[in-house]
C-alpha cells in the first residue's frame, strides 16, 4: 500500500500537484482515518489561496 502511494505521488508530481506521503506510525485500520483526515485538512487548507 505504501509503495502504491509513492507511485501515485510520483505521477501527481509530474503534473505539478502538491503531494506528500505520510505513513501513520503505530496506527491500525480503525484509528488511521481520524488521524489522517486531520492531517489532510491541514495540508489542504494550507494550499488554499484566499483573497479578501
C-alpha positions as protocol buffer text, in pm:
chain_id: "A"
residue {
  index: 1
  type: UNK
  ca { x: 0 y: 0 z: 0 }
}
residue {
  index: 2
  type: UNK
  ca { x: 281 y: 240 z: 84 }
}
residue {
  index: 3
  type: UNK
  ca { x: 452 y: 157 z: -243 }
}
residue {
  index: 4
  type: UNK
  ca { x: 133 y: 240 z: -434 }
}
residue {
  index: 5
  type: UNK
  ca { x: 110 y: 575 z: -255 }
}
residue {
  index: 6
  type: UNK
  ca { x: 468 y: 654 z: -352 }
}
residue {
  index: 7
  type: UNK
  ca { x: 395 y: 568 z: -716 }
}
residue {
  index: 8
  type: UNK
  ca { x: 85 y: 789 z: -714 }
}
residue {
  index: 9
  type: UNK
  ca { x: 289 y: 1071 z: -563 }
}
residue {
  index: 10
  type: UNK
  ca { x: 542 y: 1046 z: -846 }
}
residue {
  index: 11
  type: UNK
  ca { x: 268 y: 1057 z: -1109 }
}
residue {
  index: 12
  type: UNK
  ca { x: 98 y: 1358 z: -950 }
}
residue {
  index: 13
  type: UNK
  ca { x: 429 y: 1543 z: -918 }
}
residue {
  index: 14
  type: UNK
  ca { x: 471 y: 1511 z: -1294 }
}
residue {
  index: 15
  type: UNK
  ca { x: 153 y: 1717 z: -1328 }
}
residue {
  index: 16
  type: UNK
  ca { x: 269 y: 1969 z: -1065 }
}
residue {
  index: 17
  type: UNK
  ca { x: 21 y: 1868 z: -796 }
}
residue {
  index: 18
  type: UNK
  ca { x: 149 y: 1933 z: -442 }
}
residue {
  index: 19
  type: UNK
  ca { x: 151 y: 1588 z: -281 }
}
residue {
  index: 20
  type: UNK
  ca { x: 305 y: 1447 z: 34 }
}
residue {
  index: 21
  type: UNK
  ca { x: 302 y: 1088 z: 153 }
}
residue {
  index: 22
  type: UNK
  ca { x: 258 y: 1030 z: 524 }
}
residue {
  index: 23
  type: UNK
  ca { x: 274 y: 686 z: 684 }
}
residue {
  index: 24
  type: UNK
  ca { x: 93 y: 692 z: 1019 }
}
residue {
  index: 25
  type: UNK
  ca { x: 314 y: 522 z: 1277 }
}
residue {
  index: 26
  type: UNK
  ca { x: 150 y: 285 z: 1525 }
}
residue {
  index: 27
  type: UNK
  ca { x: -195 y: 322 z: 1369 }
}
residue {
  index: 28
  type: UNK
  ca { x: -432 y: 47 z: 1260 }
}
residue {
  index: 29
  type: UNK
  ca { x: -725 y: 38 z: 1018 }
}
residue {
  index: 30
  type: UNK
  ca { x: -968 y: 168 z: 1282 }
}
residue {
  index: 31
  type: UNK
  ca { x: -757 y: 455 z: 1414 }
}
residue {
  index: 32
  type: UNK
  ca { x: -589 y: 574 z: 1097 }
}
residue {
  index: 33
  type: UNK
  ca { x: -891 y: 753 z: 943 }
}
residue {
  index: 34
  type: UNK
  ca { x: -931 y: 1029 z: 1207 }
}
residue {
  index: 35
  type: UNK
  ca { x: -555 y: 1073 z: 1225 }
}
residue {
  index: 36
  type: UNK
  ca { x: -510 y: 1107 z: 851 }
}
residue {
  index: 37
  type: UNK
  ca { x: -821 y: 1320 z: 798 }
}
residue {
  index: 38
  type: UNK
  ca { x: -698 y: 1588 z: 1036 }
}
residue {
  index: 39
  type: UNK
  ca { x: -361 y: 1596 z: 857 }
}
residue {
  index: 40
  type: UNK
  ca { x: -537 y: 1606 z: 520 }
}
residue {
  index: 41
  type: UNK
  ca { x: -747 y: 1908 z: 618 }
}
residue {
  index: 42
  type: UNK
  ca { x: -443 y: 2095 z: 749 }
}
residue {
  index: 43
  type: UNK
  ca { x: -250 y: 2019 z: 430 }
}
residue {
  index: 44
  type: UNK
  ca { x: -541 y: 2101 z: 201 }
}
residue {
  index: 45
  type: UNK
  ca { x: -629 y: 2426 z: 375 }
}
residue {
  index: 46
  type: UNK
  ca { x: -267 y: 2539 z: 373 }
}
residue {
  index: 47
  type: UNK
  ca { x: -276 y: 2515 z: -9 }
}
residue {
  index: 48
  type: UNK
  ca { x: -576 y: 2748 z: -44 }
}
residue {
  index: 49
  type: UNK
  ca { x: -515 y: 3098 z: -166 }
}
residue {
  index: 50
  type: UNK
  ca { x: -792 y: 3324 z: -43 }
}
residue {
  index: 51
  type: UNK
  ca { x: -807 y: 3687 z: -141 }
}
residue {
  index: 52
  type: UNK
  ca { x: -1026 y: 3925 z: 53 }
}
